[in-house]
Amino acid sequence: MTSALTFAVLGPVRAWRGRSEIDLGTRQQRLILALLLVRAGGGVSVAELVDLLWESDPPPSAVNVVHRHVGMLRRRFEPGLPTRAVGSVLIRDGAEYRLRLDGESLDLLRFRRLVAQAGAGSGEPAVELYREALALWRDRCASGLQAGGRAHPEFVAVDGERFAAVRAATDAALRAGCVHAVLPAIRLAAESEPLDEALQARLLLALAADGRRAEALAAYAEIEHRLADELGIQPGGDLRAARDSLLDHDVPADGSRSRRGVAPSFLRSGAPPGGAEAESRPPAEPRSSPSTGGEPPAQLPADHPYFAGRRDVVAAAEELLAADPRTTALVIDGMPGVGKTTFAVHLAHRLAARYPDGQLHADLRGFGSGDSVMTPAEALRGFLWSLGVAPAAIPAELHAQAGLYRSILAERRMLILLDNCRDWEQIRHLLPGTGDSLVIATSRRRITGVAGPAGAHPLHLDLLTGAEARELLTRWLGEAAAADPAAVDEIIARCGRLPLALALVATRSVGRPGLSLPAVAGELAGADGRLAGFGDAHADLEAIFSWSYRALTPEAARLFRLLPLHPAGELSTEAAAALGGLSLRAARGLLAELGAQLLVQPGGGRWRMHDLLRAYATELGEELDDDTERTAAIERVYDYYQLSAYAAHLPLQPQVPLPEPEPSERGVTGRGFTGRADALAWFAAEQRVLTDIVARAEERGRPDTAWRIALALQNYFQDTAQFKQWAATVSTGLAATGNDPAVQALLHRSLGGACYFLADLDRGLLHLQHARALFHRLGRRTEQGHVENNIAEIRLAQRRYLEAIRHAEAARALLRAEGNVRGATNALLTIARAQGWLGRHDEALGMFVEARRQFDALGDLHGVGTTQAWLAHTYSMVDDLPHATATWQQAIDTFRAAGAPHHTAEVLVSIGDFHSANGDPALAGQAWSEALAELDGTDSPMARRIRDRLLWHR
């Protein structure tokens, strides 16, 4: 029976009995089979299958469902098999399932056998084996079975085997001079992994070796542009080496010299494909950030002036670094208040000189309240911004963000401090991949997974010893501590040797010179009650916190009790003012009072409360403040964020500004903004709070707040490439709108935009069609016209050019009827672009000319310049060089008149690229030089690309 079955997993999961394909049933059954096939006869536990089918919160019946799916698969493989019979194909092996397979019944096993044979051989026979192996691939491993856009890690690992084989096949084919045999496989792999520089480099070499040097040069320009646009980086060493080999002018463009025996220039003679890293690197010299040209980032918080003890842990850390030079992370864990952050900052300062390229710091809020945990993507965006990557160049996908971050760190020696981590999943994306950088991370619980990856080491921080606690108090209190050792011992015992508690006691004692240490010890001994949830084994922190609280003025005490009602663990002075119903000046003074008692901590213009203090303040508020007061505080905060979000979205120049919200009934005013940069910075600082409010507003009876803030965030999400967050937030706002069709239409249109940028074009189209129907029903013709043009843009992206034309024509008719000339002209521009892609160049040229005339009449210089640039591009496509050249010059003049140097430079780069492709390096160099002059000596990504072009063509 087994010999009659064959399986495929190198693409969609399929199975055959003889020549008849087997129906594999539901998606869950195909997922189970996919994992069994990837294990290639190895066992898969029921727990693994449960995790595979349910990413989180599996139902109580999950195990039974898995067994049922396995039984159905068995009967598909062996028809007539009785219910509950084991059969001979999909068998139970202890607590695991596995498939009985032989080397010819599964394409993955055949692929691995062929690759191994090819690797053991050489010359054209080895290349033929690689070609046969790669021909087994039809798509990504288990394609079509991704969950939430993510493939299972084991499927991704099998994909990695394919790409490794492609690289090895290319190297072998280049050496043997028969690259044409594997060029199709190289192209497919490069298309699947457009940001894999090693694959792209081999594609260039393969094209050149096959006599396609001009195509290879064009491919390099496209790759360079993609890396700059999507990752904000320049090509790495492999790609530059491949490019340099292309620019060897002794090699003819027809590739006649390169047909035989060409090896990649970035492989050492005799090295295996992929090469081996050097065993060590010399220490890095201090250098400025190549992204910014300025000083390296120095984000470490100040070292604590009264740091004491921990010598054994410091020594352990330094021993780890000395014993394992490849150490990439030290992860410090310990209970709340044990001093993890203080120790990590002290250790970071002690080691900082070893990392001359700077220090990064982030509080990951792993144990903040509510939904305050910082996502890896949020942390990576902040780090990439600090490393000089422009916000618009930061990728939307987490894996791409992590890849860019690791690529930058690979060439630097940096120290990264990650405070308050929640779990391994949160920090693993923030660890360097290769290179000499070090992460120091803290968590209040031991993180499982740290000891697994090479180079990551856990460090446990326990309570201070008695001697260390005395040293700490002595440093704080000086002679007073030395004069009364019995009282000091009592304080240490009552504080349980917990550094946070000791620090609060010391602060209280220093602030009250007349308070003797015996009196302090007596108050501690007499305190009754504990901080909820702290546990019986630790000190009475509630009594210690109460000292600082009782020292507050009534106004500051009230604000302290209200602070936990804010959605996040940190807040701005303006938000605190709204929470307390205070003026900014009053809020600033009260926060300073709280800071003096260590009840809040200032930093970066914001105020943060330790979560233990937050818990204490929550208990006080629930006990001392009535529900009316607490509800009013929350309403004031919601008013503040609704009004501020509206004000912040205006400088981002939305295509259709939101309707202005009504003034607050509670007298709250929103924040003002000085311009675009100020608004973007505010959205970045408050993003987590704003999305939290969107999620909670409906349950508080404020659906308007949910959709208003969701739509206000749209342009910020678009500008910072957070397309998934955009879709999630607007979807939440949509769920809160109820039956208001006008609001629903606005939200569906916004979701259509998010889906467009996520390349989920079909879903985006559904949202836009829904918005169009609602606007039509409401008689909102202008908005309906804008949606029609949005639909046309999606059809353009789908290459359904005739449908794009139909929708753009409908948009144009609607907008012209409403007197919206600019919108109608934009629709005409969409039509012209579609005509051009259809090869109807005459029609496109006429429409571009008309669009240019209309934009000119409107005085819209950007519209005129954009149309002229498209017009010139179309002339170049029909080999009308005189008109193309003249129109490009018109676009340059227009953009210069509009004060748009970046757009001017883009046109000049296009001109230079055109001349370069047509074999005129002198004219190309002239255009690129003019483009560089437009950028006025900046070091922007475009300026760097232009400098590279000029360097290559000398």
PDB file of C-alpha atoms in Angstrom, residues 269-377:
ATOM      1  CA  SER A 269      39.190  29.580  -3.897  1.00  0.00           C
ATOM      2  CA  GLY A 270      38.354  26.176  -2.488  1.00  0.00           C
ATOM      3  CA  ALA A 271      35.733  27.545  -0.079  1.00  0.00           C
ATOM      4  CA  PRO A 272      32.383  25.771   0.166  1.00  0.00           C
ATOM      5  CA  PRO A 273      29.304  27.675  -1.072  1.00  0.00           C
ATOM      6  CA  GLY A 274      28.476  30.365   1.402  1.00  0.00           C
ATOM      7  CA  GLY A 275      32.036  30.463   2.727  1.00  0.00           C
ATOM      8  CA  ALA A 276      33.119  30.366   6.359  1.00  0.00           C
ATOM      9  CA  GLU A 277      33.376  33.329   8.660  1.00  0.00           C
ATOM     10  CA  ALA A 278      36.813  34.316   9.857  1.00  0.00           C
ATOM     11  CA  GLU A 279      37.471  33.013  13.350  1.00  0.00           C
ATOM     12  CA  SER A 280      37.884  36.467  14.793  1.00  0.00           C
ATOM     13  CA  ARG A 281      37.817  40.121  13.910  1.00  0.00           C
ATOM     14  CA  PRO A 282      40.045  42.922  15.138  1.00  0.00           C
ATOM     15  CA  PRO A 283      38.410  45.292  17.627  1.00  0.00           C
ATOM     16  CA  ALA A 284      36.264  47.929  15.965  1.00  0.00           C
ATOM     17  CA  GLU A 285      37.406  51.503  15.917  1.00  0.00           C
ATOM     18  CA  PRO A 286      34.923  54.169  17.062  1.00  0.00           C
ATOM     19  CA  ARG A 287      32.981  55.549  14.149  1.00  0.00           C
ATOM     20  CA  SER A 288      29.985  57.709  13.419  1.00  0.00           C
ATOM     21  CA  SER A 289      26.695  56.259  12.319  1.00  0.00           C
ATOM     22  CA  PRO A 290      26.880  55.746   8.573  1.00  0.00           C
ATOM     23  CA  SER A 291      23.155  56.418   8.349  1.00  0.00           C
ATOM     24  CA  THR A 292      23.225  59.777   9.995  1.00  0.00           C
ATOM     25  CA  GLY A 293      26.788  60.964   9.701  1.00  0.00           C
ATOM     26  CA  GLY A 294      26.575  62.166  13.319  1.00  0.00           C
ATOM     27  CA  GLU A 295      27.802  60.892  16.661  1.00  0.00           C
ATOM     28  CA  PRO A 296      26.945  57.307  17.681  1.00  0.00           C
ATOM     29  CA  PRO A 297      23.748  57.003  19.766  1.00  0.00           C
ATOM     30  CA  ALA A 298      24.346  57.204  23.521  1.00  0.00           C
ATOM     31  CA  GLN A 299      21.004  56.274  25.088  1.00  0.00           C
ATOM     32  CA  LEU A 300      22.059  54.659  28.371  1.00  0.00           C
ATOM     33  CA  PRO A 301      20.286  56.110  31.424  1.00  0.00           C
ATOM     34  CA  ALA A 302      22.576  57.609  34.064  1.00  0.00           C
ATOM     35  CA  ASP A 303      24.320  55.170  36.398  1.00  0.00           C
ATOM     36  CA  HIS A 304      22.862  55.164  39.926  1.00  0.00           C
ATOM     37  CA  PRO A 305      24.989  57.324  42.257  1.00  0.00           C
ATOM     38  CA  TYR A 306      24.402  54.968  45.222  1.00  0.00           C
ATOM     39  CA  PHE A 307      24.876  51.643  43.458  1.00  0.00           C
ATOM     40  CA  ALA A 308      26.202  49.052  45.896  1.00  0.00           C
ATOM     41  CA  GLY A 309      27.054  45.351  45.943  1.00  0.00           C
ATOM     42  CA  ARG A 310      26.455  42.890  43.118  1.00  0.00           C
ATOM     43  CA  ARG A 311      30.198  42.264  42.707  1.00  0.00           C
ATOM     44  CA  ASP A 312      29.638  38.539  42.219  1.00  0.00           C
ATOM     45  CA  VAL A 313      27.137  39.071  39.414  1.00  0.00           C
ATOM     46  CA  VAL A 314      29.364  41.683  37.724  1.00  0.00           C
ATOM     47  CA  ALA A 315      32.256  39.215  37.899  1.00  0.00           C
ATOM     48  CA  ALA A 316      30.056  36.428  36.493  1.00  0.00           C
ATOM     49  CA  ALA A 317      29.043  38.646  33.573  1.00  0.00           C
ATOM     50  CA  GLU A 318      32.628  39.572  32.769  1.00  0.00           C
ATOM     51  CA  GLU A 319      33.699  35.935  33.020  1.00  0.00           C
ATOM     52  CA  LEU A 320      30.991  34.950  30.527  1.00  0.00           C
ATOM     53  CA  LEU A 321      32.165  37.617  28.091  1.00  0.00           C
ATOM     54  CA  ALA A 322      35.791  36.550  28.466  1.00  0.00           C
ATOM     55  CA  ALA A 323      35.037  32.828  28.159  1.00  0.00           C
ATOM     56  CA  ASP A 324      32.703  33.143  25.185  1.00  0.00           C
ATOM     57  CA  PRO A 325      33.710  35.950  22.778  1.00  0.00           C
ATOM     58  CA  ARG A 326      30.596  35.209  20.721  1.00  0.00           C
ATOM     59  CA  THR A 327      28.277  36.183  23.587  1.00  0.00           C
ATOM     60  CA  THR A 328      25.425  38.253  22.134  1.00  0.00           C
ATOM     61  CA  ALA A 329      23.109  38.632  25.142  1.00  0.00           C
ATOM     62  CA  LEU A 330      23.093  38.683  28.931  1.00  0.00           C
ATOM     63  CA  VAL A 331      19.516  38.309  30.189  1.00  0.00           C
ATOM     64  CA  ILE A 332      19.086  39.360  33.809  1.00  0.00           C
ATOM     65  CA  ASP A 333      16.079  38.050  35.702  1.00  0.00           C
ATOM     66  CA  GLY A 334      14.787  38.498  39.238  1.00  0.00           C
ATOM     67  CA  MET A 335      11.749  39.413  41.287  1.00  0.00           C
ATOM     68  CA  PRO A 336      10.070  42.852  41.172  1.00  0.00           C
ATOM     69  CA  GLY A 337      12.061  45.531  42.941  1.00  0.00           C
ATOM     70  CA  VAL A 338      15.265  43.471  43.137  1.00  0.00           C
ATOM     71  CA  GLY A 339      17.202  46.118  41.233  1.00  0.00           C
ATOM     72  CA  LYS A 340      17.443  44.550  37.782  1.00  0.00           C
ATOM     73  CA  THR A 341      17.311  47.855  35.934  1.00  0.00           C
ATOM     74  CA  THR A 342      19.789  49.548  38.272  1.00  0.00           C
ATOM     75  CA  PHE A 343      22.201  46.635  37.907  1.00  0.00           C
ATOM     76  CA  ALA A 344      21.784  46.442  34.123  1.00  0.00           C
ATOM     77  CA  VAL A 345      22.463  50.172  33.737  1.00  0.00           C
ATOM     78  CA  HIS A 346      25.528  49.902  36.001  1.00  0.00           C
ATOM     79  CA  LEU A 347      26.853  46.910  34.060  1.00  0.00           C
ATOM     80  CA  ALA A 348      26.190  48.655  30.757  1.00  0.00           C
ATOM     81  CA  HIS A 349      28.203  51.703  31.857  1.00  0.00           C
ATOM     82  CA  ARG A 350      30.994  49.417  33.028  1.00  0.00           C
ATOM     83  CA  LEU A 351      31.144  47.712  29.604  1.00  0.00           C
ATOM     84  CA  ALA A 352      30.315  50.719  27.387  1.00  0.00           C
ATOM     85  CA  ALA A 353      33.925  51.483  26.423  1.00  0.00           C
ATOM     86  CA  ARG A 354      34.143  48.075  24.731  1.00  0.00           C
ATOM     87  CA  TYR A 355      31.357  49.074  22.315  1.00  0.00           C
ATOM     88  CA  PRO A 356      32.543  52.263  20.582  1.00  0.00           C
ATOM     89  CA  ASP A 357      29.690  52.453  18.063  1.00  0.00           C
ATOM     90  CA  GLY A 358      27.176  53.555  20.700  1.00  0.00           C
ATOM     91  CA  GLN A 359      24.411  52.339  22.971  1.00  0.00           C
ATOM     92  CA  LEU A 360      20.677  51.834  22.441  1.00  0.00           C
ATOM     93  CA  HIS A 361      18.079  51.580  25.204  1.00  0.00           C
ATOM     94  CA  ALA A 362      14.404  50.618  25.348  1.00  0.00           C
ATOM     95  CA  ASP A 363      11.953  49.859  28.141  1.00  0.00           C
ATOM     96  CA  LEU A 364       9.934  46.972  26.682  1.00  0.00           C
ATOM     97  CA  ARG A 365       7.201  47.356  29.321  1.00  0.00           C
ATOM     98  CA  GLY A 366       6.921  43.592  29.649  1.00  0.00           C
ATOM     99  CA  PHE A 367       5.186  43.848  32.992  1.00  0.00           C
ATOM    100  CA  GLY A 368       3.357  47.142  32.664  1.00  0.00           C
ATOM    101  CA  SER A 369      -0.364  47.288  33.240  1.00  0.00           C
ATOM    102  CA  GLY A 370      -3.082  46.413  30.794  1.00  0.00           C
ATOM    103  CA  ASP A 371      -1.984  46.120  27.173  1.00  0.00           C
ATOM    104  CA  SER A 372       1.162  48.164  27.629  1.00  0.00           C
ATOM    105  CA  VAL A 373       3.679  45.536  26.475  1.00  0.00           C
ATOM    106  CA  MET A 374       5.930  46.935  23.756  1.00  0.00           C
ATOM    107  CA  THR A 375       5.903  44.768  20.652  1.00  0.00           C
ATOM    108  CA  PRO A 376       9.173  43.775  18.985  1.00  0.00           C
ATOM    109  CA  ALA A 377       8.111  45.796  15.944  1.00  0.00           C
TER     110      ALA A 377
END
